Coordinates of C-alpha atoms in Angstrom, one line a residue:
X1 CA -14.2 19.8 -58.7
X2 CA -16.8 22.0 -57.1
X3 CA -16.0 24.4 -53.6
X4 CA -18.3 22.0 -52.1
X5 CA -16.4 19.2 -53.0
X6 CA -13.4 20.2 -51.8
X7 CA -14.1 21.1 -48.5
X8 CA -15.9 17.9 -47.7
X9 CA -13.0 15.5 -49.1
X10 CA -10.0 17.8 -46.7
X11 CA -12.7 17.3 -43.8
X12 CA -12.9 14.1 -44.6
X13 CA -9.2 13.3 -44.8
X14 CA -8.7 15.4 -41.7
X15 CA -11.2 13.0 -39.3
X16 CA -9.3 10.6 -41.1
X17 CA -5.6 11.2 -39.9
X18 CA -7.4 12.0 -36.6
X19 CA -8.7 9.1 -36.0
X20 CA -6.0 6.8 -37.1
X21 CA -3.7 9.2 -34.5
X22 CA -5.9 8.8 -32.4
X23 CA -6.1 4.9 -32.4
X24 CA -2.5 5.0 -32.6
X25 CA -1.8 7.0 -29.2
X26 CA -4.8 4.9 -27.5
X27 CA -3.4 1.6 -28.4
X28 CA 0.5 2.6 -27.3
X29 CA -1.3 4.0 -24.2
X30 CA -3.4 0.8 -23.8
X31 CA -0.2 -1.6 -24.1
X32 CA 2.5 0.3 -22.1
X33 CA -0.1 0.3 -18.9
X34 CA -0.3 -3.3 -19.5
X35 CA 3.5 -3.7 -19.6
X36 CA 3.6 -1.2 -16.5
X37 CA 1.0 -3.3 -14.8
X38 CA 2.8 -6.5 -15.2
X39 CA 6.4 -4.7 -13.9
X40 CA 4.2 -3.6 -10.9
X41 CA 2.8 -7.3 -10.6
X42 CA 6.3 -8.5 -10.4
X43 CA 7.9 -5.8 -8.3
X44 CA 5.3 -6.8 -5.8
X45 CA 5.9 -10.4 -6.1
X46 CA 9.7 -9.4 -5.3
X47 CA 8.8 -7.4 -2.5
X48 CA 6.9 -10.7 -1.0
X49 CA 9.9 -13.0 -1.3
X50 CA 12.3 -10.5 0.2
X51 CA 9.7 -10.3 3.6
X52 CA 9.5 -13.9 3.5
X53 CA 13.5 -14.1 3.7
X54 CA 13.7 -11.4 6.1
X55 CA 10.5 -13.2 8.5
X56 CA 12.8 -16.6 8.4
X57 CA 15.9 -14.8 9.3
X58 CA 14.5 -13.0 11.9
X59 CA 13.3 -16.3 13.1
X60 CA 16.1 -17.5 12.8
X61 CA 18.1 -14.6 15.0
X62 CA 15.4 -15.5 17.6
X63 CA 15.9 -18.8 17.7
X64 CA 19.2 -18.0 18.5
X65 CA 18.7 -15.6 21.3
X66 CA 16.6 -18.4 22.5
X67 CA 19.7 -21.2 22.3
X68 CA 21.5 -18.5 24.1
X69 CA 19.6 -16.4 26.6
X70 CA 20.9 -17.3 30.5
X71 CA 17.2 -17.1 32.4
X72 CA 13.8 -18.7 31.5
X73 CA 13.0 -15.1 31.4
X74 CA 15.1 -14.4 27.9
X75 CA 13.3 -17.7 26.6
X76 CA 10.5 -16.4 27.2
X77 CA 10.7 -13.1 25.3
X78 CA 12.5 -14.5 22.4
X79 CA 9.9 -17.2 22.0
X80 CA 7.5 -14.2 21.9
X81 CA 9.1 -12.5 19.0
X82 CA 9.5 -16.2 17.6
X83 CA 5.9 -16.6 17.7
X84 CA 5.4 -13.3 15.9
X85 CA 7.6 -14.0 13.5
X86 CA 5.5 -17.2 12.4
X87 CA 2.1 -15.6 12.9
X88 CA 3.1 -13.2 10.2
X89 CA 4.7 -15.6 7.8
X90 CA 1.2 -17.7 8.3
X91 CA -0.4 -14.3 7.4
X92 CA 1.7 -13.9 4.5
X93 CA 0.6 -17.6 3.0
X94 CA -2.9 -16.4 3.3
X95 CA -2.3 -13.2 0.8
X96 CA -0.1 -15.1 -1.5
X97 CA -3.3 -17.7 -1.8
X98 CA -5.4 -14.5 -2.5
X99 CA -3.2 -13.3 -5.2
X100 CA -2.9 -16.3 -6.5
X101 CA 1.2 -15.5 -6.9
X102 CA 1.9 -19.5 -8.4
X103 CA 5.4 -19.5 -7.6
X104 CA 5.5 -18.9 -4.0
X105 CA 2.2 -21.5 -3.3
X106 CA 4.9 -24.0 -5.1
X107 CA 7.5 -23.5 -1.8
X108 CA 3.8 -23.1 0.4
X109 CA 4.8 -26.8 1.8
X110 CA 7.6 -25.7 2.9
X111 CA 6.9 -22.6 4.4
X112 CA 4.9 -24.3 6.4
X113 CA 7.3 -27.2 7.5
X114 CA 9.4 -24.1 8.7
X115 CA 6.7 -22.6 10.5
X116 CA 5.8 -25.9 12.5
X117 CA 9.4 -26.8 13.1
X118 CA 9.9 -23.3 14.6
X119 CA 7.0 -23.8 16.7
X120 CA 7.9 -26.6 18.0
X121 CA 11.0 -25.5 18.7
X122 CA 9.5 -22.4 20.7
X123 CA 7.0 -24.4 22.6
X124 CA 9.9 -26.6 23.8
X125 CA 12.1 -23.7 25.1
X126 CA 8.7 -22.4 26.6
X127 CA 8.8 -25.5 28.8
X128 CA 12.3 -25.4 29.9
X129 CA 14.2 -27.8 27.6
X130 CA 16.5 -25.0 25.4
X131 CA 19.2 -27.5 24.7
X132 CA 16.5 -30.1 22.7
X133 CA 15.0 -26.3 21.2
X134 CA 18.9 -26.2 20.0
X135 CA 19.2 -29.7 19.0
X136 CA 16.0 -29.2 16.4
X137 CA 17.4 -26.1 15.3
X138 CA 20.4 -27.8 14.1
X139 CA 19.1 -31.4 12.8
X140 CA 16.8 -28.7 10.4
X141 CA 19.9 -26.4 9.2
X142 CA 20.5 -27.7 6.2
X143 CA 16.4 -27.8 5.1
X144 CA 16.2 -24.1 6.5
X145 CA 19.2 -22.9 4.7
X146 CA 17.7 -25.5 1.2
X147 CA 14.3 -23.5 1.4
X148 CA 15.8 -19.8 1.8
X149 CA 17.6 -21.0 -1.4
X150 CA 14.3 -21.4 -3.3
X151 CA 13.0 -18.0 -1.7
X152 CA 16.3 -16.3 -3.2
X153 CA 15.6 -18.3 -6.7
X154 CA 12.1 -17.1 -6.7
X155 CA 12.6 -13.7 -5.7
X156 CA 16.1 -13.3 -8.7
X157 CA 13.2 -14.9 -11.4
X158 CA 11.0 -12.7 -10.2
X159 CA 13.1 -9.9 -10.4
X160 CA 14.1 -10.9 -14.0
X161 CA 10.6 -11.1 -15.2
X162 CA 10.8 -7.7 -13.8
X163 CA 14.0 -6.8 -15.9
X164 CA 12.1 -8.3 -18.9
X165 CA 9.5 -6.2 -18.9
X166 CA 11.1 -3.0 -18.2
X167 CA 13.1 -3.7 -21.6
X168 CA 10.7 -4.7 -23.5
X169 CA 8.7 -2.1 -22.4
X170 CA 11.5 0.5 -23.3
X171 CA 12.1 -1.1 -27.0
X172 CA 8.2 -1.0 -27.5
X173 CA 7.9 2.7 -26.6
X174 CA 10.6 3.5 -29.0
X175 CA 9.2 1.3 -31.7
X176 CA 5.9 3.2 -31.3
X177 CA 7.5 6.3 -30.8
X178 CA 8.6 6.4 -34.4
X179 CA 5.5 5.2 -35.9
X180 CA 3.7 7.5 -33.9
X181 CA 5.5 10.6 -34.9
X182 CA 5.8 10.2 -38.3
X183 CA 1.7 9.2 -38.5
X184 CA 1.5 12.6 -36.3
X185 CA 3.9 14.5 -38.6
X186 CA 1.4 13.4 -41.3
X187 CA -1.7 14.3 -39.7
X188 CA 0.3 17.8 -38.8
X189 CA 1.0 18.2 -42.4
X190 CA -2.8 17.6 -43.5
X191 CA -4.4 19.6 -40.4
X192 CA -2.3 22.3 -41.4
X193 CA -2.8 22.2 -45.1
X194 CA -6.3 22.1 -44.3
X195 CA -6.4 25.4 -41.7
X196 CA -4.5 27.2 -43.8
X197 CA -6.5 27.0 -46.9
X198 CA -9.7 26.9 -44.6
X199 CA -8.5 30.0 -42.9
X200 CA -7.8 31.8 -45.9
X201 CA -11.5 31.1 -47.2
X202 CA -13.7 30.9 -43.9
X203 CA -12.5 31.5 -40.3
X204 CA -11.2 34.4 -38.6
X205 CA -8.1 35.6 -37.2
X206 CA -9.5 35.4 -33.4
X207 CA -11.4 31.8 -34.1
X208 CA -8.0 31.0 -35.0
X209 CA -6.1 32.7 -32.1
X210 CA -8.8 30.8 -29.9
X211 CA -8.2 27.3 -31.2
X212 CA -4.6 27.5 -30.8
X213 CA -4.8 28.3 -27.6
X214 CA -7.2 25.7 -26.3
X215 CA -4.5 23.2 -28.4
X216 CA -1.6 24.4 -26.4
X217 CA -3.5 24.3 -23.2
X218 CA -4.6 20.4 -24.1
X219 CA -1.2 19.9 -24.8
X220 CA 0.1 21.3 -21.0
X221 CA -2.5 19.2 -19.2
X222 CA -1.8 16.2 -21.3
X223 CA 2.5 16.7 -20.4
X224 CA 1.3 17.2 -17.0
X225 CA -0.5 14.0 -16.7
X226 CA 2.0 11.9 -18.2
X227 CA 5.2 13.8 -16.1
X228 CA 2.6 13.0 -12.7
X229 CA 2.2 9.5 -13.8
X230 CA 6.4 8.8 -14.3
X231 CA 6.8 10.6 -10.8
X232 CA 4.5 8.3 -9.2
X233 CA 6.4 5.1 -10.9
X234 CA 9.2 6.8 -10.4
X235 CA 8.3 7.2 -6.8
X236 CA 7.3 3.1 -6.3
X237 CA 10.5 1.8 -7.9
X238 CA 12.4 3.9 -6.3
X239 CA 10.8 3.0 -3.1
X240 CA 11.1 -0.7 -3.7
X241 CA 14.7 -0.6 -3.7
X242 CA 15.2 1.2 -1.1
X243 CA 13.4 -2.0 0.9
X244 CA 16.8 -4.0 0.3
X245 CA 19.3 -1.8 2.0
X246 CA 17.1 -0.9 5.0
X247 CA 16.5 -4.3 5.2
X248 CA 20.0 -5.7 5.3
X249 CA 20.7 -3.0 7.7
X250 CA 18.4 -3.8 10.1
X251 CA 19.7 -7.5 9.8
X252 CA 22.9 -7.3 10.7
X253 CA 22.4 -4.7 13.3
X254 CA 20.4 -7.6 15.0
X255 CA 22.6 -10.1 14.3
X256 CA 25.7 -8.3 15.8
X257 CA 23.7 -7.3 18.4
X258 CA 22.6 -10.9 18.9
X259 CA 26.5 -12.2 18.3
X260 CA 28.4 -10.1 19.3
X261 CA 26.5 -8.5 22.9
X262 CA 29.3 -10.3 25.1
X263 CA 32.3 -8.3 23.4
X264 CA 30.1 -4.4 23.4
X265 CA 29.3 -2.1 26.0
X266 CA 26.0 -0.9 26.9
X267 CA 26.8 2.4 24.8
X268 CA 27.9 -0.2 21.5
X269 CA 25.1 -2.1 22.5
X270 CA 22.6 1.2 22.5
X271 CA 23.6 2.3 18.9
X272 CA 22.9 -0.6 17.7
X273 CA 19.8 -0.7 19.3
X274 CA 19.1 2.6 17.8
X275 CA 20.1 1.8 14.1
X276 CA 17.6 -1.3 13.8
X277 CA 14.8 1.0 15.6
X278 CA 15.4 3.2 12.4
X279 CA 15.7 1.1 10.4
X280 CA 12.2 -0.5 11.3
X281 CA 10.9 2.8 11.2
X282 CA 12.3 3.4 7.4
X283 CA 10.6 0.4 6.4
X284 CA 7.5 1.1 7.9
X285 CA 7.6 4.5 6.4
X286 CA 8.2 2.9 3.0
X287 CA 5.3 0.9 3.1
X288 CA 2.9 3.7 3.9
X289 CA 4.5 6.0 1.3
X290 CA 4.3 3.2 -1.2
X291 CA 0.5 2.4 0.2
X292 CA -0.4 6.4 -0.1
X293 CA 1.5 6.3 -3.5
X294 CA -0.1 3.4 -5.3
X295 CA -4.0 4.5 -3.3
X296 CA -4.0 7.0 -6.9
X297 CA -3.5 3.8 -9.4
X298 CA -5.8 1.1 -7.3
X299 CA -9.2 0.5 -9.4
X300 CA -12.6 1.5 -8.1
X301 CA -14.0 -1.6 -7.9
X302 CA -17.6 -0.3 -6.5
X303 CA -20.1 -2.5 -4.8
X304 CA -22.5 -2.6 -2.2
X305 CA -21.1 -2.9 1.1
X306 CA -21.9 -4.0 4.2
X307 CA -20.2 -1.5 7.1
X308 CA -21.5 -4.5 9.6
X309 CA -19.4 -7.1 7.4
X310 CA -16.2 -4.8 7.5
X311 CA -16.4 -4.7 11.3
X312 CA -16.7 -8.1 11.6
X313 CA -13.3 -8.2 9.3
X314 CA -11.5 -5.4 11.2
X315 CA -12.4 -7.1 14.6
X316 CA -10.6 -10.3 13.3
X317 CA -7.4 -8.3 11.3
X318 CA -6.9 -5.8 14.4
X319 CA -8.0 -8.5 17.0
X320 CA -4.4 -8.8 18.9
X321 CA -3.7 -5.4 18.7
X322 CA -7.0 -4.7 20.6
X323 CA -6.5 -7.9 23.0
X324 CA -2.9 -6.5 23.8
X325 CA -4.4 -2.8 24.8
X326 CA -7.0 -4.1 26.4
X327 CA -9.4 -1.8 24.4
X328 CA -13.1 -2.2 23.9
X329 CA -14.5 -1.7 20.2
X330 CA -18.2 -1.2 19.6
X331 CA -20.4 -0.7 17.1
X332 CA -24.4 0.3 16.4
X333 CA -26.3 -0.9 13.5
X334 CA -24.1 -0.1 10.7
X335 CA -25.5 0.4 6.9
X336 CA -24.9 -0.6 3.2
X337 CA -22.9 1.9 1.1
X338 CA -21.3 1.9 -2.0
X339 CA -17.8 1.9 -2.7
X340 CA -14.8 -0.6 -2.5
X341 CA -14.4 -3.0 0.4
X342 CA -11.1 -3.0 1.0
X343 CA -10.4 0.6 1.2
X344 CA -13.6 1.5 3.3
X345 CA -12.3 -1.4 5.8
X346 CA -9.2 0.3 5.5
X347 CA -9.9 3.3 6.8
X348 CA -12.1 1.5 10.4
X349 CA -8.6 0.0 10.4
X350 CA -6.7 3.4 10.8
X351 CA -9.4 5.2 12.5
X352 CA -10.0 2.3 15.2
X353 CA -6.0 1.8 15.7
X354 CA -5.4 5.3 16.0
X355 CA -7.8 5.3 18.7
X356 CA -6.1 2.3 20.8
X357 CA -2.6 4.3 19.8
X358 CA -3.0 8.3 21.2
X359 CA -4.3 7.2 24.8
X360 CA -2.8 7.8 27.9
X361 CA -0.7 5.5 29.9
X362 CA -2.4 3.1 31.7
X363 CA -6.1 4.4 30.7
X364 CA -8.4 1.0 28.3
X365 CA -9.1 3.0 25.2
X366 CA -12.9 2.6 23.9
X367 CA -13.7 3.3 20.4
X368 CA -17.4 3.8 18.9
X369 CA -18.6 3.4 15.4
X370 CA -22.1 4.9 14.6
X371 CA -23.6 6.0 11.5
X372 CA -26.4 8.2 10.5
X373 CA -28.6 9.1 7.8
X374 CA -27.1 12.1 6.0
X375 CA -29.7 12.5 3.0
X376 CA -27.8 11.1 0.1
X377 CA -25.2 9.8 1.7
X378 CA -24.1 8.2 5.3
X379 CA -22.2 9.6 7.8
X380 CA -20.2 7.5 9.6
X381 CA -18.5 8.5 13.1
X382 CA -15.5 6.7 14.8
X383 CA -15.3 8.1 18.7
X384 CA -12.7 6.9 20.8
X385 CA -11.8 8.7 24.5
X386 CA -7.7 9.2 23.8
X387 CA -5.7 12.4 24.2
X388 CA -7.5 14.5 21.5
X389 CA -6.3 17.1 19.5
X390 CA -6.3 20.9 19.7
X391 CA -8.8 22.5 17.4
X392 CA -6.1 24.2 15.3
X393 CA -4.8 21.0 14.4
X394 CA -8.2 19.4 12.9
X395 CA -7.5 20.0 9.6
X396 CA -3.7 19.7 9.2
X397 CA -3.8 16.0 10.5
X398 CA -4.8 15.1 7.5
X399 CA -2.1 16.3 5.7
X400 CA 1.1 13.6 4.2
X401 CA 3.3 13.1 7.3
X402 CA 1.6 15.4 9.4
X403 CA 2.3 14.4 12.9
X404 CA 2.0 16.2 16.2
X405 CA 3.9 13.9 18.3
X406 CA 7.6 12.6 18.2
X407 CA 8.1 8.7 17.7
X408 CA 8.9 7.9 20.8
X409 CA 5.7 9.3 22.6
X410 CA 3.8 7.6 19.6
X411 CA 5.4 5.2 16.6
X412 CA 3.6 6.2 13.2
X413 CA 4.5 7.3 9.7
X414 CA 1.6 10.4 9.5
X415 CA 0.2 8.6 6.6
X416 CA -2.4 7.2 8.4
X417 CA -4.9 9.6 8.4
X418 CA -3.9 11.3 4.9
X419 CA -4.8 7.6 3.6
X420 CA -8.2 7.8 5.0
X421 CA -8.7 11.1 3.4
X422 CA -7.3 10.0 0.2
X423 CA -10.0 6.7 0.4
X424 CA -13.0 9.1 1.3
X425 CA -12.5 11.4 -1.4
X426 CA -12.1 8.9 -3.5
X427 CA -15.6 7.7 -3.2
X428 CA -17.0 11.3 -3.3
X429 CA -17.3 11.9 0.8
X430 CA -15.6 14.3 2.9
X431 CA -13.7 13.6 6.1
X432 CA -13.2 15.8 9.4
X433 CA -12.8 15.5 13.6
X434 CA -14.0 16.8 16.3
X435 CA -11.8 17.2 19.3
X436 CA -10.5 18.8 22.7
X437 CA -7.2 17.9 24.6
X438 CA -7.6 15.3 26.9
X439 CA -11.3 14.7 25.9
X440 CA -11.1 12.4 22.7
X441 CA -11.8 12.3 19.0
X442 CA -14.7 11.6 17.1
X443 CA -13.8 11.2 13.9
X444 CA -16.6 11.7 11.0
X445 CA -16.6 10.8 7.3
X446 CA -19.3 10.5 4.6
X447 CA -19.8 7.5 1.8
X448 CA -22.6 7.3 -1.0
X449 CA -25.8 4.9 -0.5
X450 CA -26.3 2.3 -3.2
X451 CA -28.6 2.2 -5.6
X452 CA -31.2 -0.3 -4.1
X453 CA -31.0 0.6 -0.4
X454 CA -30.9 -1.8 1.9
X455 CA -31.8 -1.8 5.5
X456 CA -29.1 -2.1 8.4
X457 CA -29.1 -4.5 10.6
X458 CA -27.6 -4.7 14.4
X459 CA -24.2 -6.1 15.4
X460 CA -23.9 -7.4 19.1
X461 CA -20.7 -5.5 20.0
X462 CA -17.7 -7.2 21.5
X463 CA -14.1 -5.8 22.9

């Protein structure tokens, strides 16, 4: 067998074991994202059952501050937090129909009998009559108690499909994990047969010296990927069991606030009070960090979009919020960029209810969304006439949990803001703000034009 010869049938084996490694590692890749995307599926389908059960047992805790409050006054309010209670669950059938999650539409009908029940029931306090509220919320005890049953069976077969996965997950990496190493200890054995006898015949000590290193600096950046990528799932399990403690927590702080409020003082009643505000504020801080977390992982799903259609949809998500502060929202002729809808309406969301949020007392915030032409791309700018920020601060805002007030003065996580930048990048843009204490914010991003440019059209503004 010639030289020749010889070198071309090593080569040839060497692609060979490469490739098959290389198929190998793909496919075990390709699989254990798609177990670790149906865990993620069913960790969120959890996560919706355990709101639903907490949204009816808050209704529930209202209903009975409503059976028991003394003045038409205490009606009142607890109807109010009722009614809240309901609007969300009603929101929360509207994203289980848009996920199509199958088990919870199954219980849909009676989710809703709840929801109409409880309404009535508020309704009738509203007008005075608190003993017939009372006498509903009884004659429906037993359905109320029958459908949290099926939310607590759909959430535990949830949660097993979640257990399922995980193992077989973990018994499929292991499985591969052996194939895999002795298909790489074989392809190691070859490739180094092969350098060795091509480095005794044809390459030189620093060609060699060079390849090495480029191998072991492939081999960091692929055991940093991998050790970023079990910290962030790390991060979301982790973060999704943390819901059920803070949860219960923030239960039965309410409840023996609710039960109990005859037999405390006002200081027993005041740390209580104080234990469900933090734990509200844990949960709220969970669902941002989980949000920011998971904004990595979500796919770019890029379109044409239409900035005047996302108004329209941010008007109609953050319409009480801006009813309730009495704000008025306005926009010019907005364009069509490119990118993904949901996070671009995501970030008008943050932008225009962090403008309602950091105003003064007493003072109707108004917020302004304009856009220009910035060559390649548009600028968008989100103005509002709130407390502003000192210049120094203009770029550290955007930073994870960056926040330059205390809760009290302002409730917020400090996500907000790191989100948008997180989005904007994301699609290529950069974010900044303009600002002076006491004289506003304007608030400026940029976002790529589509490919077939379309021509903006107006929107008639509306508060």
């Amino acid at each position: 067998m010639s030289l020749r010869t010889r070198i071309l049938t090593l080569v040839a084996g060497f692609v060979a074991m490469t490739l098959v490694v290389m198929l190998l590692g793909l496919s075990t890749i390709s699989d254990y994202n798609r177990m670790m995307a149906d865990y993620d599926r069913a960790a969120e389908n959890a996560y919706r059952g355990e709101r639903l059960n907490f949204l009816i047992s808050s209704a529930v805790m209202e209903s009975r501050g409503i059976y028991h409050s003394r003045t038409q006054a205490d009606t009142d309010t607890y109807a109010g937090r009722l009614d809240r209670d309901l609007d969300m669950m009603e929101a929360e059938i509207k994203a289980w129909r848009h996920d199509g999650l199958g088990r919870f539409v199954a219980i849909e009908p009676k989710t809703r009998d709840f929801i109409a029940t409880r309404r009535k029931l508020s309704e009738i306090a509203r007008a005075g009559s608190v003993k017939d509220a009372e006498a509903i919320g009884d004659r429906t005890r037993q359905a109320r108690m029958a459908f949290q049953a099926d939310i607590e069976r759909v959430v535990a077969e949830t949660r097993n499909d979640m257990l399922a996965t995980r193992a077989h997950a973990a018994t499929y990496r292991n499985e591969r994990a052996i194939s895999f190493a002795f298909v790489t200890l074989l392809w190691i054995a070859v490739t180094a047969g092969l350098s060795l006898w091509l480095v005794s015949h044809f390459i030189t000590r620093e060609i060699d010296q060079a390849h090495t290193a480029a191998m072991a600096r492939e081999k960091l950046l692929k055991a940093l990927m991998e050790s970023n990528t079990e910290l962030e799932r790390f991060a979301f399990v982790a973060s999704h069991d943390m819901q059920e403690p803070v949860r219960m927590v923030n239960i039965y702080s309410q409840m023996v606030l609710e039960d109990y409020q005859g037999s405390l003082d006002e200081r027993g009643r005041k740390y209580l009070r104080t234990i469900s505000a933090a734990a509200t504020r844990m949960q709220v801080m969970i669902r941002d960090l989980l949000g920011y977390s998971r904004m990595r992982n979500d796919p770019e799903e890029m379109a044409a979009v239409d900035l005047n259609t996302s108004m329209k949809q941010m008007r109609a998500d953050l319409g009480r919020l801006i009813q309730d502060a009495g704000a008025e929202v306005e926009s010019g002729p907005l364009p069509v960029v490119a990118g993904n809808a949901l996070q671009i309406q995501r970030v008008l969301e943050n932008l225009t209810a962090n403008g309602i949020k950091y105003q003064p007392a007493d003072h109707p915030a108004h917020i302004s969304i304009t856009a220009a032409d910035a060559g390649e791309r548009w600028q968008i700018t989100v103005a509002d006439n709130g407390i502003g920020i000192a210049p120094e601060h203009a770029a550290t805002v955007f930073e994870p949990f960056r926040r330059l007030h205390s809760w009290e003065e302002y409730p917020g996580t400090g996500l907000g803001l790191s989100i948008c930048r997180k989005i904007v990048e994301r699609h290529g843009g950069t974010i900044w703000l303009e600002s002076e204490p006491g004289r506003g914010t304007r608030v400026h991003f940029t976002l790529p034009k589509p490919q077939v440019r379309q021509q903006p059209h107006m929107v008639v503004a509306a508060a």
